[in-house]
């Protein structure tokens, strides 16, 4: 394992701003729960945009609610998970689960640009272009996030949506899925792992955030709690750098390495 980030040479903890952009309630708990809680505890500002209410998902086995009640139920689960993770601001968009790719590009671009310019993150985290598991909504939100990051830095796009802001680093989840990490004999040597984050201190927090998505317990149990090495699975998160400042080594332990205060850009 690697140590928690301690260096604040480039940007202080109070200046650190993180924005997660995901497709569904529970995406944040699968991928960035430890990262979110770690930075919230250290004083960073952490925000989340979720594009759908997960209305096409399961309602549990046996069902915990009628399907018509599922969007509201999953929205409540999302806010509870965000509370557990110290995410200070949640923006929930209004797109249909499994149809995110059909979202009008100009509409969702504007919404994401508004969020980026409002929160002014140095770092955005989302899915890789393959959507981690090729889920169409995951692929779509990755594409929309990249498009919006570029637009947010250009004042010609939506001049009424706030001052232009340049994101310094875009992170994707690494090619190694969370539940596969313990299987690697040399996780630090895996291609695509540019940041290896020890979240063992936040293992129980990540578990609590996952359990907050009660209607999704079947897939969560399958990928986490029903596996024999669940403690190890919950103890590490890995990320790939899509773009950003060069790293002194790979994998790095601090996602803010070489980042400066965005307000000074």
mmCIF file of C-alpha atoms in Angstrom:
data_model
loop_
_atom_site.group_PDB
_atom_site.id
_atom_site.type_symbol
_atom_site.label_atom_id
_atom_site.label_comp_id
_atom_site.label_asym_id
_atom_site.label_seq_id
_atom_site.Cartn_x
_atom_site.Cartn_y
_atom_site.Cartn_z
ATOM 1 C CA UNK A 1 0.000 0.000 0.000
ATOM 2 C CA UNK A 2 0.986 3.626 -0.378
ATOM 3 C CA UNK A 3 0.822 6.497 2.068
ATOM 4 C CA UNK A 4 -1.888 9.129 2.179
ATOM 5 C CA UNK A 5 -0.990 12.396 0.430
ATOM 6 C CA UNK A 6 0.784 14.742 2.828
ATOM 7 C CA UNK A 7 2.532 17.208 0.535
ATOM 8 C CA UNK A 8 0.816 20.540 0.023
ATOM 9 C CA UNK A 9 3.666 22.188 -1.886
ATOM 10 C CA UNK A 10 1.581 22.897 -4.966
ATOM 11 C CA UNK A 11 -1.912 23.597 -3.678
ATOM 12 C CA UNK A 12 -3.110 23.583 -0.067
ATOM 13 C CA UNK A 13 -5.837 21.229 1.064
ATOM 14 C CA UNK A 14 -8.290 24.116 1.444
ATOM 15 C CA UNK A 15 -7.630 25.072 -2.199
ATOM 16 C CA UNK A 16 -8.198 21.551 -3.528
ATOM 17 C CA UNK A 17 -11.372 21.125 -5.553
ATOM 18 C CA UNK A 18 -12.612 17.814 -6.923
ATOM 19 C CA UNK A 19 -15.551 17.168 -9.233
ATOM 20 C CA UNK A 20 -16.871 13.674 -9.953
ATOM 21 C CA UNK A 21 -19.050 13.242 -13.059
ATOM 22 C CA UNK A 22 -20.943 9.945 -13.245
ATOM 23 C CA UNK A 23 -23.986 8.366 -14.860
ATOM 24 C CA UNK A 24 -25.870 6.653 -12.013
ATOM 25 C CA UNK A 25 -26.417 6.719 -8.275
ATOM 26 C CA UNK A 26 -23.851 4.249 -6.841
ATOM 27 C CA UNK A 27 -21.145 4.963 -9.483
ATOM 28 C CA UNK A 28 -19.479 7.276 -6.960
ATOM 29 C CA UNK A 29 -19.468 4.627 -4.236
ATOM 30 C CA UNK A 30 -18.032 1.959 -6.534
ATOM 31 C CA UNK A 31 -15.171 4.099 -7.791
ATOM 32 C CA UNK A 32 -14.232 7.096 -5.659
ATOM 33 C CA UNK A 33 -15.693 6.618 -2.179
ATOM 34 C CA UNK A 34 -12.350 6.516 -0.405
ATOM 35 C CA UNK A 35 -10.908 9.333 -2.496
ATOM 36 C CA UNK A 36 -13.921 11.529 -1.727
ATOM 37 C CA UNK A 37 -13.922 10.948 2.036
ATOM 38 C CA UNK A 38 -10.138 11.334 2.288
ATOM 39 C CA UNK A 39 -10.163 14.740 0.620
ATOM 40 C CA UNK A 40 -13.297 15.936 2.393
ATOM 41 C CA UNK A 41 -11.673 15.109 5.739
ATOM 42 C CA UNK A 42 -8.558 17.024 4.710
ATOM 43 C CA UNK A 43 -10.576 20.143 3.900
ATOM 44 C CA UNK A 44 -10.910 19.907 0.123
ATOM 45 C CA UNK A 45 -14.116 20.860 -1.657
ATOM 46 C CA UNK A 46 -15.776 17.844 -3.234
ATOM 47 C CA UNK A 47 -18.734 17.927 -5.650
ATOM 48 C CA UNK A 48 -20.619 15.336 -7.691
ATOM 49 C CA UNK A 49 -22.734 15.421 -10.853
ATOM 50 C CA UNK A 50 -24.917 12.373 -11.489
ATOM 51 C CA UNK A 51 -26.694 12.301 -14.841
ATOM 52 C CA UNK A 52 -29.597 9.881 -14.161
ATOM 53 C CA UNK A 53 -31.659 8.593 -11.247
ATOM 54 C CA UNK A 54 -30.944 4.987 -12.185
ATOM 55 C CA UNK A 55 -34.604 4.425 -13.021
ATOM 56 C CA UNK A 56 -33.870 1.328 -15.144
ATOM 57 C CA UNK A 57 -32.058 -0.466 -12.335
ATOM 58 C CA UNK A 58 -33.292 -3.166 -10.003
ATOM 59 C CA UNK A 59 -35.326 -2.369 -6.925
ATOM 60 C CA UNK A 60 -33.705 -5.118 -4.869
ATOM 61 C CA UNK A 61 -34.430 -8.827 -4.411
ATOM 62 C CA UNK A 62 -37.106 -8.988 -3.189
ATOM 63 C CA UNK A 63 -38.124 -5.543 -4.525
ATOM 64 C CA UNK A 64 -37.891 -2.813 -1.903
ATOM 65 C CA UNK A 65 -40.300 -0.510 -3.727
ATOM 66 C CA UNK A 66 -42.577 -0.310 -6.729
ATOM 67 C CA UNK A 67 -40.725 0.443 -9.963
ATOM 68 C CA UNK A 68 -42.492 3.801 -10.218
ATOM 69 C CA UNK A 69 -40.961 4.711 -6.856
ATOM 70 C CA UNK A 70 -37.447 3.650 -7.811
ATOM 71 C CA UNK A 71 -36.156 6.999 -9.168
ATOM 72 C CA UNK A 72 -37.048 8.811 -5.929
ATOM 73 C CA UNK A 73 -35.673 5.945 -3.874
ATOM 74 C CA UNK A 74 -32.362 5.953 -5.711
ATOM 75 C CA UNK A 75 -32.127 9.724 -5.471
ATOM 76 C CA UNK A 76 -32.467 9.454 -1.688
ATOM 77 C CA UNK A 77 -29.831 6.700 -1.633
ATOM 78 C CA UNK A 78 -27.473 8.907 -3.615
ATOM 79 C CA UNK A 79 -27.818 11.782 -1.158
ATOM 80 C CA UNK A 80 -27.242 9.440 1.780
ATOM 81 C CA UNK A 81 -24.083 8.043 0.172
ATOM 82 C CA UNK A 82 -22.881 11.585 -0.546
ATOM 83 C CA UNK A 83 -23.440 12.494 3.103
ATOM 84 C CA UNK A 84 -21.396 9.484 4.205
ATOM 85 C CA UNK A 85 -18.606 10.465 1.809
ATOM 86 C CA UNK A 86 -18.484 14.143 2.728
ATOM 87 C CA UNK A 87 -19.489 15.267 -0.763
ATOM 88 C CA UNK A 88 -20.656 18.811 -0.154
ATOM 89 C CA UNK A 89 -22.660 19.378 -3.331
ATOM 90 C CA UNK A 90 -24.661 16.965 -5.493
ATOM 91 C CA UNK A 91 -26.136 17.952 -8.861
ATOM 92 C CA UNK A 92 -28.617 15.409 -10.187
ATOM 93 C CA UNK A 93 -29.501 15.801 -13.855
ATOM 94 C CA UNK A 94 -32.734 14.484 -15.334
ATOM 95 C CA UNK A 95 -31.768 11.984 -18.017
ATOM 96 C CA UNK A 96 -33.210 8.508 -18.458
ATOM 97 C CA UNK A 97 -31.193 5.524 -17.303
ATOM 98 C CA UNK A 98 -29.890 3.432 -20.244
ATOM 99 C CA UNK A 99 -30.676 6.314 -22.631
ATOM 100 C CA UNK A 100 -27.996 8.802 -21.635
ATOM 101 C CA UNK A 101 -26.335 8.548 -25.046
ATOM 102 C CA UNK A 102 -29.507 10.070 -26.491
ATOM 103 C CA UNK A 103 -29.193 13.242 -24.406
ATOM 104 C CA UNK A 104 -29.155 16.412 -26.538
ATOM 105 C CA UNK A 105 -25.458 17.235 -26.707
ATOM 106 C CA UNK A 106 -25.882 20.993 -26.358
ATOM 107 C CA UNK A 107 -28.173 20.633 -23.323
ATOM 108 C CA UNK A 108 -25.975 18.280 -21.327
ATOM 109 C CA UNK A 109 -22.827 20.146 -22.386
ATOM 110 C CA UNK A 110 -24.281 23.361 -20.976
ATOM 111 C CA UNK A 111 -25.310 21.655 -17.727
ATOM 112 C CA UNK A 112 -21.859 20.195 -17.213
ATOM 113 C CA UNK A 113 -20.132 23.450 -18.156
ATOM 114 C CA UNK A 114 -22.263 25.228 -15.551
ATOM 115 C CA UNK A 115 -21.158 22.688 -12.936
ATOM 116 C CA UNK A 116 -17.479 22.927 -13.897
ATOM 117 C CA UNK A 117 -17.501 26.726 -13.851
ATOM 118 C CA UNK A 118 -19.427 26.798 -10.593
ATOM 119 C CA UNK A 119 -17.161 24.403 -8.680
ATOM 120 C CA UNK A 120 -13.948 25.291 -10.564
ATOM 121 C CA UNK A 121 -12.238 21.941 -9.921
ATOM 122 C CA UNK A 122 -8.590 21.402 -10.605
ATOM 123 C CA UNK A 123 -9.409 17.710 -11.102
ATOM 124 C CA UNK A 124 -12.390 15.949 -12.675
ATOM 125 C CA UNK A 125 -12.898 12.192 -12.316
ATOM 126 C CA UNK A 126 -15.174 10.156 -14.585
ATOM 127 C CA UNK A 127 -15.278 6.870 -16.504
ATOM 128 C CA UNK A 128 -12.731 5.986 -19.168
ATOM 129 C CA UNK A 129 -13.897 6.078 -22.827
ATOM 130 C CA UNK A 130 -14.923 2.411 -22.619
ATOM 131 C CA UNK A 131 -17.153 3.132 -19.634
ATOM 132 C CA UNK A 132 -15.213 0.700 -17.403
ATOM 133 C CA UNK A 133 -17.568 -2.159 -18.325
ATOM 134 C CA UNK A 134 -18.870 -0.841 -21.665
ATOM 135 C CA UNK A 135 -22.175 0.238 -20.134
ATOM 136 C CA UNK A 136 -23.644 2.665 -22.715
ATOM 137 C CA UNK A 137 -24.411 5.295 -20.045
ATOM 138 C CA UNK A 138 -20.855 5.079 -18.694
ATOM 139 C CA UNK A 139 -19.440 5.539 -22.185
ATOM 140 C CA UNK A 140 -21.791 8.461 -22.803
ATOM 141 C CA UNK A 141 -20.948 10.341 -19.592
ATOM 142 C CA UNK A 142 -17.228 9.932 -20.295
ATOM 143 C CA UNK A 143 -17.717 11.509 -23.712
ATOM 144 C CA UNK A 144 -19.939 14.293 -22.383
ATOM 145 C CA UNK A 145 -17.521 15.063 -19.541
ATOM 146 C CA UNK A 146 -14.531 15.406 -21.893
ATOM 147 C CA UNK A 147 -16.534 17.594 -24.260
ATOM 148 C CA UNK A 148 -17.675 19.825 -21.408
ATOM 149 C CA UNK A 149 -14.217 20.164 -19.856
ATOM 150 C CA UNK A 150 -12.955 21.567 -23.164
ATOM 151 C CA UNK A 151 -15.958 23.857 -23.525
ATOM 152 C CA UNK A 152 -15.722 25.140 -19.947
ATOM 153 C CA UNK A 153 -12.231 26.493 -20.646
ATOM 154 C CA UNK A 154 -13.371 28.442 -23.714
ATOM 155 C CA UNK A 155 -15.226 31.702 -22.924
ATOM 156 C CA UNK A 156 -17.003 31.572 -26.287
ATOM 157 C CA UNK A 157 -19.092 28.652 -25.030
ATOM 158 C CA UNK A 158 -22.076 29.750 -22.909
ATOM 159 C CA UNK A 159 -20.774 33.168 -21.803
ATOM 160 C CA UNK A 160 -23.812 33.422 -19.502
ATOM 161 C CA UNK A 161 -22.793 30.235 -17.651
ATOM 162 C CA UNK A 162 -19.972 31.717 -15.578
ATOM 163 C CA UNK A 163 -16.344 32.596 -16.109
ATOM 164 C CA UNK A 164 -14.276 30.162 -18.151
ATOM 165 C CA UNK A 165 -12.352 27.586 -16.134
ATOM 166 C CA UNK A 166 -9.554 25.223 -17.146
ATOM 167 C CA UNK A 167 -9.492 21.799 -15.518
ATOM 168 C CA UNK A 168 -5.866 20.800 -14.925
ATOM 169 C CA UNK A 169 -6.236 17.029 -14.664
ATOM 170 C CA UNK A 170 -8.805 14.515 -15.914
ATOM 171 C CA UNK A 171 -8.770 11.120 -14.253
ATOM 172 C CA UNK A 172 -10.434 7.904 -15.356
ATOM 173 C CA UNK A 173 -10.867 4.751 -13.382
ATOM 174 C CA UNK A 174 -7.957 2.448 -14.165
ATOM 175 C CA UNK A 175 -8.320 -0.680 -16.360
ATOM 176 C CA UNK A 176 -8.185 -2.803 -13.188
ATOM 177 C CA UNK A 177 -11.699 -3.047 -11.778
ATOM 178 C CA UNK A 178 -11.933 -2.560 -7.985
ATOM 179 C CA UNK A 179 -12.886 -6.184 -7.275
ATOM 180 C CA UNK A 180 -9.993 -7.419 -9.427
ATOM 181 C CA UNK A 181 -7.272 -5.418 -7.682
ATOM 182 C CA UNK A 182 -6.442 -8.059 -5.034
ATOM 183 C CA UNK A 183 -5.792 -10.616 -7.784
ATOM 184 C CA UNK A 184 -2.805 -8.687 -9.121
ATOM 185 C CA UNK A 185 0.584 -9.852 -7.792
ATOM 186 C CA UNK A 186 2.003 -6.378 -8.545
ATOM 187 C CA UNK A 187 -0.735 -3.759 -8.645
ATOM 188 C CA UNK A 188 1.774 -0.908 -8.931
ATOM 189 C CA UNK A 189 3.187 -2.541 -12.055
ATOM 190 C CA UNK A 190 -0.151 -2.760 -13.892
ATOM 191 C CA UNK A 191 -0.350 -0.628 -17.037
ATOM 192 C CA UNK A 192 -2.892 2.165 -16.690
ATOM 193 C CA UNK A 193 -2.566 2.604 -12.933
ATOM 194 C CA UNK A 194 -1.144 6.113 -12.684
ATOM 195 C CA UNK A 195 -2.465 6.742 -9.170
ATOM 196 C CA UNK A 196 -2.613 4.072 -6.488
ATOM 197 C CA UNK A 197 -4.504 5.379 -3.460
ATOM 198 C CA UNK A 198 -4.419 3.620 -0.105
ATOM 199 C CA UNK A 199 -7.925 4.049 1.304
ATOM 200 C CA UNK A 200 -7.673 1.382 4.016
ATOM 201 C CA UNK A 201 -8.385 4.095 6.627
ATOM 202 C CA UNK A 202 -11.714 4.689 4.858
ATOM 203 C CA UNK A 203 -12.623 1.055 4.250
ATOM 204 C CA UNK A 204 -15.654 1.134 6.537
ATOM 205 C CA UNK A 205 -16.744 4.458 5.073
ATOM 206 C CA UNK A 206 -16.676 3.004 1.573
ATOM 207 C CA UNK A 207 -18.655 0.005 2.798
ATOM 208 C CA UNK A 208 -21.251 2.317 4.371
ATOM 209 C CA UNK A 209 -21.582 4.335 1.167
ATOM 210 C CA UNK A 210 -22.087 1.173 -0.882
ATOM 211 C CA UNK A 211 -24.681 -0.105 1.587
ATOM 212 C CA UNK A 212 -26.539 3.214 1.327
ATOM 213 C CA UNK A 213 -27.576 2.088 -2.171
ATOM 214 C CA UNK A 214 -29.888 -0.524 -0.689
ATOM 215 C CA UNK A 215 -31.914 -1.146 -3.831
ATOM 216 C CA UNK A 216 -28.693 -2.120 -5.636
ATOM 217 C CA UNK A 217 -27.580 -4.694 -3.067
ATOM 218 C CA UNK A 218 -27.517 -7.578 -5.565
ATOM 219 C CA UNK A 219 -24.764 -6.135 -7.770
ATOM 220 C CA UNK A 220 -22.973 -4.506 -4.832
ATOM 221 C CA UNK A 221 -22.889 -7.776 -2.886
ATOM 222 C CA UNK A 222 -21.670 -9.639 -5.978
ATOM 223 C CA UNK A 223 -18.795 -7.232 -6.582
ATOM 224 C CA UNK A 224 -17.877 -6.491 -2.975
ATOM 225 C CA UNK A 225 -19.448 -8.045 0.094
ATOM 226 C CA UNK A 226 -19.816 -11.627 -1.120
ATOM 227 C CA UNK A 227 -16.159 -11.859 -2.157
ATOM 228 C CA UNK A 228 -13.686 -13.446 0.267
ATOM 229 C CA UNK A 229 -11.118 -10.635 -0.059
ATOM 230 C CA UNK A 230 -13.600 -7.781 0.442
ATOM 231 C CA UNK A 231 -11.354 -5.972 2.949
ATOM 232 C CA UNK A 232 -8.577 -5.739 0.371
ATOM 233 C CA UNK A 233 -11.025 -4.675 -2.335
ATOM 234 C CA UNK A 234 -12.251 -1.839 -0.114
ATOM 235 C CA UNK A 235 -8.723 -0.705 0.743
ATOM 236 C CA UNK A 236 -7.445 0.648 -2.569
ATOM 237 C CA UNK A 237 -8.633 2.835 -5.447
ATOM 238 C CA UNK A 238 -6.762 3.225 -8.721
ATOM 239 C CA UNK A 239 -6.908 5.832 -11.465
ATOM 240 C CA UNK A 240 -5.499 6.549 -14.903
ATOM 241 C CA UNK A 241 -4.472 10.039 -15.993
ATOM 242 C CA UNK A 242 -6.300 11.053 -19.174
ATOM 243 C CA UNK A 243 -4.491 14.397 -19.236
ATOM 244 C CA UNK A 244 -2.675 16.551 -16.754
ATOM 245 C CA UNK A 245 0.779 17.611 -15.571
ATOM 246 C CA UNK A 246 3.541 15.008 -15.886
ATOM 247 C CA UNK A 247 4.000 12.713 -12.896
ATOM 248 C CA UNK A 248 7.305 12.238 -11.090
ATOM 249 C CA UNK A 249 6.577 8.511 -10.896
ATOM 250 C CA UNK A 250 3.875 5.989 -11.702
ATOM 251 C CA UNK A 251 1.901 5.127 -9.765
ATOM 252 C CA UNK A 252 1.716 8.327 -7.720
ATOM 253 C CA UNK A 253 -0.033 8.489 -4.344
ATOM 254 C CA UNK A 254 -1.451 12.027 -4.514
ATOM 255 C CA UNK A 255 -3.850 12.966 -7.311
ATOM 256 C CA UNK A 256 -2.976 16.633 -6.745
ATOM 257 C CA UNK A 257 0.717 16.188 -7.557
ATOM 258 C CA UNK A 258 1.902 19.147 -9.712
ATOM 259 C CA UNK A 259 -1.492 20.873 -9.478
ATOM 260 C CA UNK A 260 -1.582 24.600 -8.702
ATOM 261 C CA UNK A 261 -4.396 26.722 -7.313
ATOM 262 C CA UNK A 262 -6.823 27.130 -10.174
ATOM 263 C CA UNK A 263 -7.827 30.600 -8.989
ATOM 264 C CA UNK A 264 -4.357 31.771 -10.025
ATOM 265 C CA UNK A 265 -4.624 30.478 -13.590
#
